[in-house]
mmCIF file of C-alpha atoms in Angstrom:
data_model
loop_
_atom_site.group_PDB
_atom_site.id
_atom_site.type_symbol
_atom_site.label_atom_id
_atom_site.label_comp_id
_atom_site.label_asym_id
_atom_site.label_seq_id
_atom_site.Cartn_x
_atom_site.Cartn_y
_atom_site.Cartn_z
ATOM 1 C CA MET L 1 -30.122 49.828 38.177
ATOM 2 C CA LYS L 2 -32.789 46.712 38.075
ATOM 3 C CA LYS L 3 -33.038 47.011 34.310
ATOM 4 C CA ARG L 4 -29.133 47.808 33.695
ATOM 5 C CA ILE L 5 -28.601 44.269 35.808
ATOM 6 C CA THR L 6 -31.379 42.317 34.097
ATOM 7 C CA LEU L 7 -29.826 43.501 30.611
ATOM 8 C CA LEU L 8 -26.304 42.330 31.610
ATOM 9 C CA PHE L 9 -27.598 38.939 32.980
ATOM 10 C CA VAL L 10 -29.575 38.367 29.560
ATOM 11 C CA LEU L 11 -26.235 39.259 27.642
ATOM 12 C CA LEU L 12 -24.084 36.921 29.887
ATOM 13 C CA LEU L 13 -27.066 34.034 29.201
ATOM 14 C CA ALA L 14 -26.810 34.531 25.482
ATOM 15 C CA PHE L 15 -23.053 34.439 25.518
ATOM 16 C CA SER L 16 -22.883 31.386 27.386
ATOM 17 C CA LEU L 17 -25.640 29.598 25.320
ATOM 18 C CA ALA L 18 -23.727 30.841 22.250
ATOM 19 C CA ALA L 19 -20.555 29.453 23.401
ATOM 20 C CA CYS L 20 -22.384 26.089 24.040
ATOM 21 C CA GLY L 21 -23.532 26.009 20.873
ATOM 22 C CA GLN L 22 -20.104 26.169 19.073
ATOM 23 C CA LYS L 23 -18.931 22.806 21.000
ATOM 24 C CA ILE L 24 -17.452 20.365 18.550
ATOM 25 C CA ASP L 25 -18.250 16.784 19.611
ATOM 26 C CA THR L 26 -15.261 14.589 19.357
ATOM 27 C CA PRO L 27 -15.263 11.469 16.915
ATOM 28 C CA SER L 28 -15.748 9.395 19.862
ATOM 29 C CA GLU L 29 -18.736 11.499 21.672
ATOM 30 C CA LYS L 30 -20.264 11.516 18.035
ATOM 31 C CA LYS L 31 -19.845 7.646 17.643
ATOM 32 C CA GLU L 32 -21.483 7.119 21.042
ATOM 33 C CA SER L 33 -24.283 9.488 20.375
ATOM 34 C CA GLY L 34 -24.972 8.025 16.988
ATOM 35 C CA GLU L 35 -23.556 10.416 14.859
ATOM 36 C CA SER L 36 -20.953 10.182 12.267
ATOM 37 C CA PRO L 37 -17.243 11.342 13.168
ATOM 38 C CA ALA L 38 -16.827 15.243 11.795
ATOM 39 C CA LEU L 39 -14.514 13.997 8.954
ATOM 40 C CA ASN L 40 -15.161 16.797 6.411
ATOM 41 C CA LEU L 41 -15.685 13.943 3.787
ATOM 42 C CA GLU L 42 -18.689 12.640 2.224
ATOM 43 C CA ARG L 43 -17.325 9.587 0.741
ATOM 44 C CA ILE L 44 -13.624 7.761 1.199
ATOM 45 C CA SER L 45 -11.963 6.224 -1.945
ATOM 46 C CA ILE L 46 -9.232 3.752 -1.958
ATOM 47 C CA VAL L 47 -7.451 2.899 -5.050
ATOM 48 C CA THR L 48 -5.586 -0.630 -4.877
ATOM 49 C CA GLY L 49 -4.431 -2.759 -7.961
ATOM 50 C CA GLY L 50 -5.269 -5.313 -10.240
ATOM 51 C CA THR L 51 -7.721 -7.917 -9.205
ATOM 52 C CA GLY L 52 -5.392 -10.871 -9.416
ATOM 53 C CA GLY L 53 -3.002 -9.049 -6.749
ATOM 54 C CA THR L 54 -3.091 -8.687 -3.160
ATOM 55 C CA TYR L 55 -3.859 -4.612 -3.060
ATOM 56 C CA TYR L 56 -7.369 -5.167 -4.451
ATOM 57 C CA PRO L 57 -9.014 -7.831 -1.906
ATOM 58 C CA LEU L 58 -6.951 -6.186 1.165
ATOM 59 C CA GLY L 59 -8.261 -2.751 -0.018
ATOM 60 C CA GLY L 60 -11.973 -4.074 -0.038
ATOM 61 C CA GLU L 61 -11.580 -5.067 3.369
ATOM 62 C CA MET L 62 -10.154 -1.976 4.624
ATOM 63 C CA ALA L 63 -12.995 0.252 3.088
ATOM 64 C CA LYS L 64 -15.491 -1.815 4.997
ATOM 65 C CA ILE L 65 -13.349 -1.364 8.051
ATOM 66 C CA VAL L 66 -13.295 2.491 7.805
ATOM 67 C CA GLY L 67 -16.811 2.717 6.538
ATOM 68 C CA LYS L 68 -18.158 0.745 9.522
ATOM 69 C CA GLU L 69 -15.929 2.286 12.089
ATOM 70 C CA LEU L 70 -16.519 6.005 10.878
ATOM 71 C CA ASP L 71 -20.027 5.496 9.399
ATOM 72 C CA VAL L 72 -19.080 7.088 6.100
ATOM 73 C CA GLU L 73 -19.262 5.885 2.574
ATOM 74 C CA ALA L 74 -15.800 4.015 1.783
ATOM 75 C CA ASN L 75 -15.345 2.080 -1.340
ATOM 76 C CA SER L 76 -12.034 0.605 -2.894
ATOM 77 C CA GLN L 77 -11.451 0.079 -6.787
ATOM 78 C CA SER L 78 -8.961 -1.686 -8.839
ATOM 79 C CA SER L 79 -6.243 0.410 -10.664
ATOM 80 C CA GLY L 80 -2.900 -0.072 -12.444
ATOM 81 C CA ALA L 81 -1.274 -0.234 -8.794
ATOM 82 C CA SER L 82 1.725 1.628 -7.470
ATOM 83 C CA VAL L 83 2.569 3.972 -9.917
ATOM 84 C CA GLU L 84 -1.102 4.918 -11.289
ATOM 85 C CA ASN L 85 -1.993 5.430 -7.881
ATOM 86 C CA MET L 86 0.314 8.050 -7.121
ATOM 87 C CA GLN L 87 -0.652 9.824 -9.948
ATOM 88 C CA LEU L 88 -4.258 9.218 -9.060
ATOM 89 C CA LEU L 89 -3.454 11.009 -5.816
ATOM 90 C CA GLN L 90 -1.757 13.949 -7.137
ATOM 91 C CA ASP L 91 -4.761 14.624 -9.352
ATOM 92 C CA GLY L 92 -7.103 14.023 -6.679
ATOM 93 C CA ASP L 93 -8.954 11.608 -8.218
ATOM 94 C CA ALA L 94 -8.730 9.086 -5.086
ATOM 95 C CA ASP L 95 -8.205 9.829 -0.992
ATOM 96 C CA ILE L 96 -6.077 6.662 -0.059
ATOM 97 C CA ALA L 97 -3.820 4.576 -2.255
ATOM 98 C CA PHE L 98 -2.087 1.369 -1.793
ATOM 99 C CA THR L 99 1.615 1.457 -3.367
ATOM 100 C CA GLN L 100 5.247 0.072 -3.100
ATOM 101 C CA THR L 101 7.605 1.952 -0.844
ATOM 102 C CA ASP L 102 10.244 2.201 -3.587
ATOM 103 C CA ILE L 103 7.609 3.968 -5.829
ATOM 104 C CA ALA L 104 6.110 6.591 -3.303
ATOM 105 C CA SER L 105 9.869 7.410 -3.154
ATOM 106 C CA TYR L 106 10.356 7.611 -6.579
ATOM 107 C CA ALA L 107 7.201 9.621 -6.671
ATOM 108 C CA VAL L 108 8.024 12.402 -4.273
ATOM 109 C CA GLU L 109 11.682 12.746 -5.434
ATOM 110 C CA GLY L 110 10.427 12.713 -9.012
ATOM 111 C CA LYS L 111 13.056 10.068 -10.189
ATOM 112 C CA GLU L 112 12.784 6.789 -12.162
ATOM 113 C CA MET L 113 9.319 6.704 -13.932
ATOM 114 C CA PHE L 114 8.649 10.137 -12.264
ATOM 115 C CA LYS L 115 9.604 12.861 -14.460
ATOM 116 C CA GLU L 116 8.275 15.482 -12.113
ATOM 117 C CA LYS L 117 8.075 15.247 -8.302
ATOM 118 C CA VAL L 118 4.851 14.277 -7.019
ATOM 119 C CA ASP L 119 4.091 16.799 -4.022
ATOM 120 C CA GLN L 120 0.408 15.400 -3.029
ATOM 121 C CA VAL L 121 1.545 12.205 -1.514
ATOM 122 C CA THR L 122 2.105 11.419 2.360
ATOM 123 C CA GLY L 123 2.268 8.142 4.365
ATOM 124 C CA ILE L 124 -0.047 6.522 6.438
ATOM 125 C CA GLY L 125 2.050 3.662 7.065
ATOM 126 C CA THR L 126 3.876 0.504 5.942
ATOM 127 C CA LEU L 127 1.869 -2.843 5.612
ATOM 128 C CA TYR L 128 3.438 -6.062 4.805
ATOM 129 C CA PRO L 129 6.611 -7.383 2.543
ATOM 130 C CA GLU L 130 5.661 -6.997 -1.278
ATOM 131 C CA THR L 131 7.815 -10.322 -2.423
ATOM 132 C CA VAL L 132 9.306 -10.042 -5.838
ATOM 133 C CA GLN L 133 8.300 -13.634 -7.210
ATOM 134 C CA ILE L 134 9.722 -14.803 -10.704
ATOM 135 C CA VAL L 135 6.987 -17.584 -11.559
ATOM 136 C CA THR L 136 7.517 -20.055 -13.952
ATOM 137 C CA LEU L 137 6.176 -23.529 -14.503
ATOM 138 C CA LYS L 138 8.143 -26.365 -12.733
ATOM 139 C CA ASP L 139 9.004 -28.162 -15.997
ATOM 140 C CA SER L 140 10.118 -25.026 -18.032
ATOM 141 C CA GLY L 141 13.784 -25.624 -17.046
ATOM 142 C CA ILE L 142 14.321 -22.053 -15.517
ATOM 143 C CA LYS L 143 16.327 -22.729 -12.630
ATOM 144 C CA SER L 144 17.870 -19.226 -11.829
ATOM 145 C CA VAL L 145 17.617 -15.785 -13.061
ATOM 146 C CA GLU L 146 20.206 -16.487 -15.699
ATOM 147 C CA ASP L 147 18.083 -18.888 -17.621
ATOM 148 C CA LEU L 148 15.699 -16.288 -18.087
ATOM 149 C CA LYS L 149 17.732 -15.139 -21.059
ATOM 150 C CA GLY L 150 16.052 -15.499 -24.574
ATOM 151 C CA LYS L 151 12.611 -16.502 -22.769
ATOM 152 C CA LYS L 152 9.451 -14.571 -23.165
ATOM 153 C CA VAL L 153 9.040 -12.785 -19.691
ATOM 154 C CA SER L 154 6.519 -10.785 -18.329
ATOM 155 C CA VAL L 155 7.803 -7.880 -16.742
ATOM 156 C CA GLY L 156 4.660 -5.573 -16.014
ATOM 157 C CA ALA L 157 3.787 -2.522 -17.659
ATOM 158 C CA PRO L 158 6.476 0.001 -18.585
ATOM 159 C CA GLY L 159 7.392 2.323 -15.657
ATOM 160 C CA SER L 160 5.285 -0.044 -13.302
ATOM 161 C CA GLY L 161 6.758 -1.117 -9.733
ATOM 162 C CA THR L 162 7.002 -4.355 -11.213
ATOM 163 C CA PHE L 163 8.726 -3.343 -14.120
ATOM 164 C CA ALA L 164 11.584 -1.172 -12.105
ATOM 165 C CA ASN L 165 12.197 -4.803 -9.758
ATOM 166 C CA ALA L 166 12.319 -6.631 -12.804
ATOM 167 C CA GLU L 167 14.879 -4.271 -14.394
ATOM 168 C CA GLN L 168 17.057 -3.688 -11.319
ATOM 169 C CA ILE L 169 17.217 -7.491 -10.779
ATOM 170 C CA LEU L 170 18.332 -8.624 -14.189
ATOM 171 C CA LYS L 171 20.749 -5.979 -13.943
ATOM 172 C CA VAL L 172 22.470 -7.373 -10.893
ATOM 173 C CA HIS L 173 22.618 -10.599 -12.756
ATOM 174 C CA GLY L 174 24.293 -8.713 -15.934
ATOM 175 C CA ILE L 175 21.108 -9.111 -17.917
ATOM 176 C CA THR L 176 19.267 -6.399 -19.709
ATOM 177 C CA MET L 177 15.696 -6.365 -21.004
ATOM 178 C CA GLU L 178 17.122 -6.741 -24.624
ATOM 179 C CA ASP L 179 18.501 -9.995 -23.499
ATOM 180 C CA ILE L 180 15.041 -11.213 -22.909
ATOM 181 C CA ASP L 181 11.905 -11.149 -24.815
ATOM 182 C CA ALA L 182 10.255 -8.666 -22.561
ATOM 183 C CA GLN L 183 6.214 -8.969 -22.311
ATOM 184 C CA HIS L 184 4.139 -6.401 -20.665
ATOM 185 C CA LEU L 185 1.249 -8.032 -18.993
ATOM 186 C CA SER L 186 -0.938 -8.004 -15.743
ATOM 187 C CA PHE L 187 -0.495 -10.510 -12.988
ATOM 188 C CA ASP L 188 -3.903 -12.164 -14.237
ATOM 189 C CA GLU L 189 -2.591 -12.151 -18.168
ATOM 190 C CA SER L 190 0.804 -13.315 -16.947
ATOM 191 C CA THR L 191 -0.190 -16.308 -15.189
ATOM 192 C CA GLU L 192 -2.620 -17.045 -18.253
ATOM 193 C CA GLY L 193 0.053 -16.697 -20.373
ATOM 194 C CA ILE L 194 2.211 -19.008 -18.489
ATOM 195 C CA GLN L 195 -0.560 -21.644 -18.561
ATOM 196 C CA ASP L 196 -1.290 -21.507 -22.196
ATOM 197 C CA GLY L 197 2.626 -21.301 -22.896
ATOM 198 C CA ASN L 198 2.720 -17.947 -24.561
ATOM 199 C CA ILE L 199 5.184 -16.926 -22.051
ATOM 200 C CA GLN L 200 7.745 -18.856 -20.009
ATOM 201 C CA ALA L 201 7.898 -16.963 -16.835
ATOM 202 C CA ALA L 202 6.706 -13.800 -14.778
ATOM 203 C CA PHE L 203 8.212 -11.020 -12.499
ATOM 204 C CA ILE L 204 4.951 -10.598 -10.204
ATOM 205 C CA THR L 205 5.506 -8.077 -7.180
ATOM 206 C CA ALA L 206 2.797 -8.615 -4.484
ATOM 207 C CA GLY L 207 2.269 -10.131 -1.361
ATOM 208 C CA THR L 208 2.267 -14.000 -1.079
ATOM 209 C CA PRO L 209 0.153 -15.729 -1.533
ATOM 210 C CA THR L 210 -0.839 -13.771 -4.697
ATOM 211 C CA GLY L 211 -4.260 -14.806 -5.911
ATOM 212 C CA ALA L 212 -3.318 -15.078 -9.751
ATOM 213 C CA VAL L 213 -0.137 -17.387 -8.785
ATOM 214 C CA ASP L 214 -2.390 -19.461 -6.264
ATOM 215 C CA ALA L 215 -4.919 -19.828 -9.157
ATOM 216 C CA LEU L 216 -2.176 -21.210 -11.498
ATOM 217 C CA SER L 217 -0.771 -23.499 -9.086
ATOM 218 C CA ALA L 218 -4.075 -25.114 -8.532
ATOM 219 C CA THR L 219 -3.787 -26.600 -12.151
ATOM 220 C CA ASN L 220 -0.048 -26.563 -12.894
ATOM 221 C CA PRO L 221 2.696 -27.494 -10.813
ATOM 222 C CA VAL L 222 4.644 -23.805 -10.088
ATOM 223 C CA THR L 223 8.185 -23.047 -9.080
ATOM 224 C CA VAL L 224 9.617 -19.646 -7.907
ATOM 225 C CA VAL L 225 13.063 -18.707 -9.173
ATOM 226 C CA PRO L 226 15.346 -17.953 -6.247
ATOM 227 C CA ILE L 227 17.727 -15.305 -6.111
ATOM 228 C CA ALA L 228 21.232 -16.233 -4.969
ATOM 229 C CA ASP L 229 22.495 -14.891 -1.592
ATOM 230 C CA ASP L 230 25.285 -12.507 -3.300
ATOM 231 C CA LYS L 231 22.840 -11.092 -5.787
ATOM 232 C CA ILE L 232 20.307 -10.216 -2.992
ATOM 233 C CA LYS L 233 23.320 -8.345 -1.059
ATOM 234 C CA GLU L 234 24.273 -6.593 -4.064
ATOM 235 C CA LEU L 235 20.809 -5.721 -4.732
ATOM 236 C CA ILE L 236 20.245 -4.261 -1.377
ATOM 237 C CA ASP L 237 23.458 -2.374 -1.315
ATOM 238 C CA THR L 238 22.519 -0.554 -4.495
ATOM 239 C CA HIS L 239 18.839 -0.176 -3.743
ATOM 240 C CA PRO L 240 18.410 0.222 0.219
ATOM 241 C CA TYR L 241 14.557 -0.169 0.063
ATOM 242 C CA TYR L 242 14.874 -4.074 -0.739
ATOM 243 C CA ILE L 243 14.776 -6.663 2.110
ATOM 244 C CA GLU L 244 15.642 -10.155 2.000
ATOM 245 C CA ASP L 245 12.479 -12.527 2.055
ATOM 246 C CA THR L 246 11.335 -15.960 1.665
ATOM 247 C CA VAL L 247 8.354 -17.411 0.082
ATOM 248 C CA LYS L 248 7.583 -20.238 2.484
ATOM 249 C CA SER L 249 7.322 -24.062 1.323
ATOM 250 C CA GLY L 250 3.682 -25.054 0.788
ATOM 251 C CA THR L 251 3.073 -21.739 -0.742
ATOM 252 C CA TYR L 252 1.614 -22.441 -4.313
ATOM 253 C CA LYS L 253 2.506 -26.150 -3.206
ATOM 254 C CA LEU L 254 6.366 -25.549 -3.523
ATOM 255 C CA GLU L 255 8.514 -28.241 -1.746
ATOM 256 C CA ALA L 256 11.233 -25.880 -0.282
ATOM 257 C CA ASP L 257 11.535 -22.251 0.846
ATOM 258 C CA VAL L 258 12.548 -20.087 -1.821
ATOM 259 C CA LYS L 259 14.952 -17.011 -1.084
ATOM 260 C CA THR L 260 13.946 -13.752 -3.084
ATOM 261 C CA VAL L 261 13.956 -9.904 -1.976
ATOM 262 C CA ALA L 262 10.841 -7.737 -1.414
ATOM 263 C CA VAL L 263 10.086 -4.190 -1.016
ATOM 264 C CA LEU L 264 7.272 -3.082 1.571
ATOM 265 C CA SER L 265 3.691 -2.241 0.826
ATOM 266 C CA MET L 266 2.143 1.136 2.126
ATOM 267 C CA LEU L 267 -0.725 2.943 2.270
ATOM 268 C CA THR L 268 -0.513 6.726 1.125
ATOM 269 C CA VAL L 269 -2.720 9.578 1.254
ATOM 270 C CA ARG L 270 -3.498 12.978 -0.287
ATOM 271 C CA LYS L 271 -1.477 15.496 1.589
ATOM 272 C CA ASP L 272 -4.312 18.137 1.567
ATOM 273 C CA MET L 273 -6.753 15.941 3.279
ATOM 274 C CA ASP L 274 -8.227 16.758 6.744
ATOM 275 C CA GLU L 275 -5.597 16.160 9.430
ATOM 276 C CA GLU L 276 -8.606 14.754 11.883
ATOM 277 C CA ALA L 277 -10.039 12.336 8.973
ATOM 278 C CA VAL L 278 -6.431 10.845 8.356
ATOM 279 C CA TYR L 279 -6.094 10.566 12.179
ATOM 280 C CA GLN L 280 -9.520 8.562 12.214
ATOM 281 C CA ILE L 281 -8.986 6.678 9.322
ATOM 282 C CA THR L 282 -5.510 5.409 10.407
ATOM 283 C CA LYS L 283 -6.809 4.716 13.946
ATOM 284 C CA ALA L 284 -9.758 2.609 12.046
ATOM 285 C CA ILE L 285 -7.409 0.467 10.035
ATOM 286 C CA PHE L 286 -4.812 -0.131 12.697
ATOM 287 C CA GLU L 287 -7.029 -0.935 15.471
ATOM 288 C CA ASN L 288 -9.130 -3.251 13.526
ATOM 289 C CA VAL L 289 -6.358 -5.485 11.797
ATOM 290 C CA ASP L 290 -8.165 -8.494 13.652
ATOM 291 C CA LYS L 291 -11.104 -8.121 11.271
ATOM 292 C CA ILE L 292 -8.830 -8.489 8.432
ATOM 293 C CA SER L 293 -9.429 -12.044 6.877
ATOM 294 C CA HIS L 294 -6.878 -11.937 4.094
ATOM 295 C CA ALA L 295 -3.492 -13.729 5.061
ATOM 296 C CA LYS L 296 -1.538 -10.456 5.018
ATOM 297 C CA GLY L 297 -3.891 -8.993 8.120
ATOM 298 C CA GLU L 298 -1.476 -11.168 10.216
ATOM 299 C CA LEU L 299 1.560 -9.076 9.051
ATOM 300 C CA ILE L 300 -0.039 -5.715 9.610
ATOM 301 C CA SER L 301 0.252 -3.854 12.900
ATOM 302 C CA ALA L 302 0.524 -0.176 14.141
ATOM 303 C CA GLU L 303 4.087 -1.056 15.406
ATOM 304 C CA LYS L 304 5.546 -2.309 12.191
ATOM 305 C CA ALA L 305 3.313 0.590 10.013
ATOM 306 C CA VAL L 306 6.166 3.219 10.967
ATOM 307 C CA GLU L 307 9.261 1.158 9.829
ATOM 308 C CA GLY L 308 10.569 1.849 6.109
ATOM 309 C CA MET L 309 8.255 4.358 5.148
ATOM 310 C CA GLY L 310 10.770 6.545 3.153
ATOM 311 C CA ILE L 311 8.514 9.762 2.792
ATOM 312 C CA ASP L 312 6.710 11.951 5.322
ATOM 313 C CA PHE L 313 3.870 10.822 7.418
ATOM 314 C CA HIS L 314 0.615 12.806 6.910
ATOM 315 C CA PRO L 315 0.022 14.944 10.152
ATOM 316 C CA GLY L 316 -2.968 12.994 11.019
ATOM 317 C CA ALA L 317 -1.359 9.678 10.665
ATOM 318 C CA LYS L 318 1.516 10.970 12.959
ATOM 319 C CA LYS L 319 -0.639 12.168 15.381
ATOM 320 C CA TYR L 320 -2.180 8.703 15.778
ATOM 321 C CA PHE L 321 1.118 6.989 16.267
ATOM 322 C CA GLU L 322 2.665 9.701 18.263
ATOM 323 C CA GLU L 323 -0.460 9.175 20.869
ATOM 324 C CA LYS L 324 0.261 5.114 20.692
ATOM 325 C CA GLY L 325 3.952 6.011 21.553
ATOM 326 C CA ILE L 326 5.327 4.153 18.536
ATOM 327 C CA LEU L 327 6.536 7.372 16.923
ATOM 328 C CA LYS L 328 8.640 9.606 19.244
#
């Protein structure tokens, strides 16, 4: 009888120790103990946009925050921005990507520049307005969108988000790509072209102030072409992902506010990424926006991040916003 009791005690003790050995620390427990959160990831890659835009510097700051908060290797890299980024996620060549809300919607629906549905893209959250800026020199004589007719105008790469914005804005003004001398340049190439006199204007869709335009305004008086109220209304009625926006006076040394439109920028993530990993990444970013030194950091918040999404949240991001009481 004693042997049976002893054997039973040993078995119970072994079972108890095994159960304890299977305990999985939560990320907060691991952080307190000096260990990395169990993200099931060796590294996190963030694709952004061209070096002259807003995505690139902002992505670099977010990578630093995620890397520090989660104690993982996180890096950001430049790319062709919104459209290319959707394909990079689809192909598994990136974990997180910046994009515009309109482009994300086109991607998952298989519309516009996407011939097939992109089924590996889900949302983390929206960030800030991506302002459509029609940039030209102050002495160019271009005062309205109609004045672009017959001019050399950079409209972004074919199939890019900027190209789609340019095409839609021109259309509500009764203008087609054939009515202008369309050039397909990056933001940096566009502002260099304006400065050198090779082009007269450029469509630039990015958060303001945009680095490339700031650099141009440092040496040349620039202006941003306004969009009339009735055209803004027509554009929003036709394409609901647009919002009315303003380039504030003082930006690029502008003497007055300029009315235009914007879409929202957003962070997207691969659909097959681990739920806990995306939860921790989302939390790290939106609870440390005060550490973002870029001007756009002031516009980013967890409360605003659920607005205008247009595509499904990743379950990990959804979990974070539900815990915060922002999503019901």
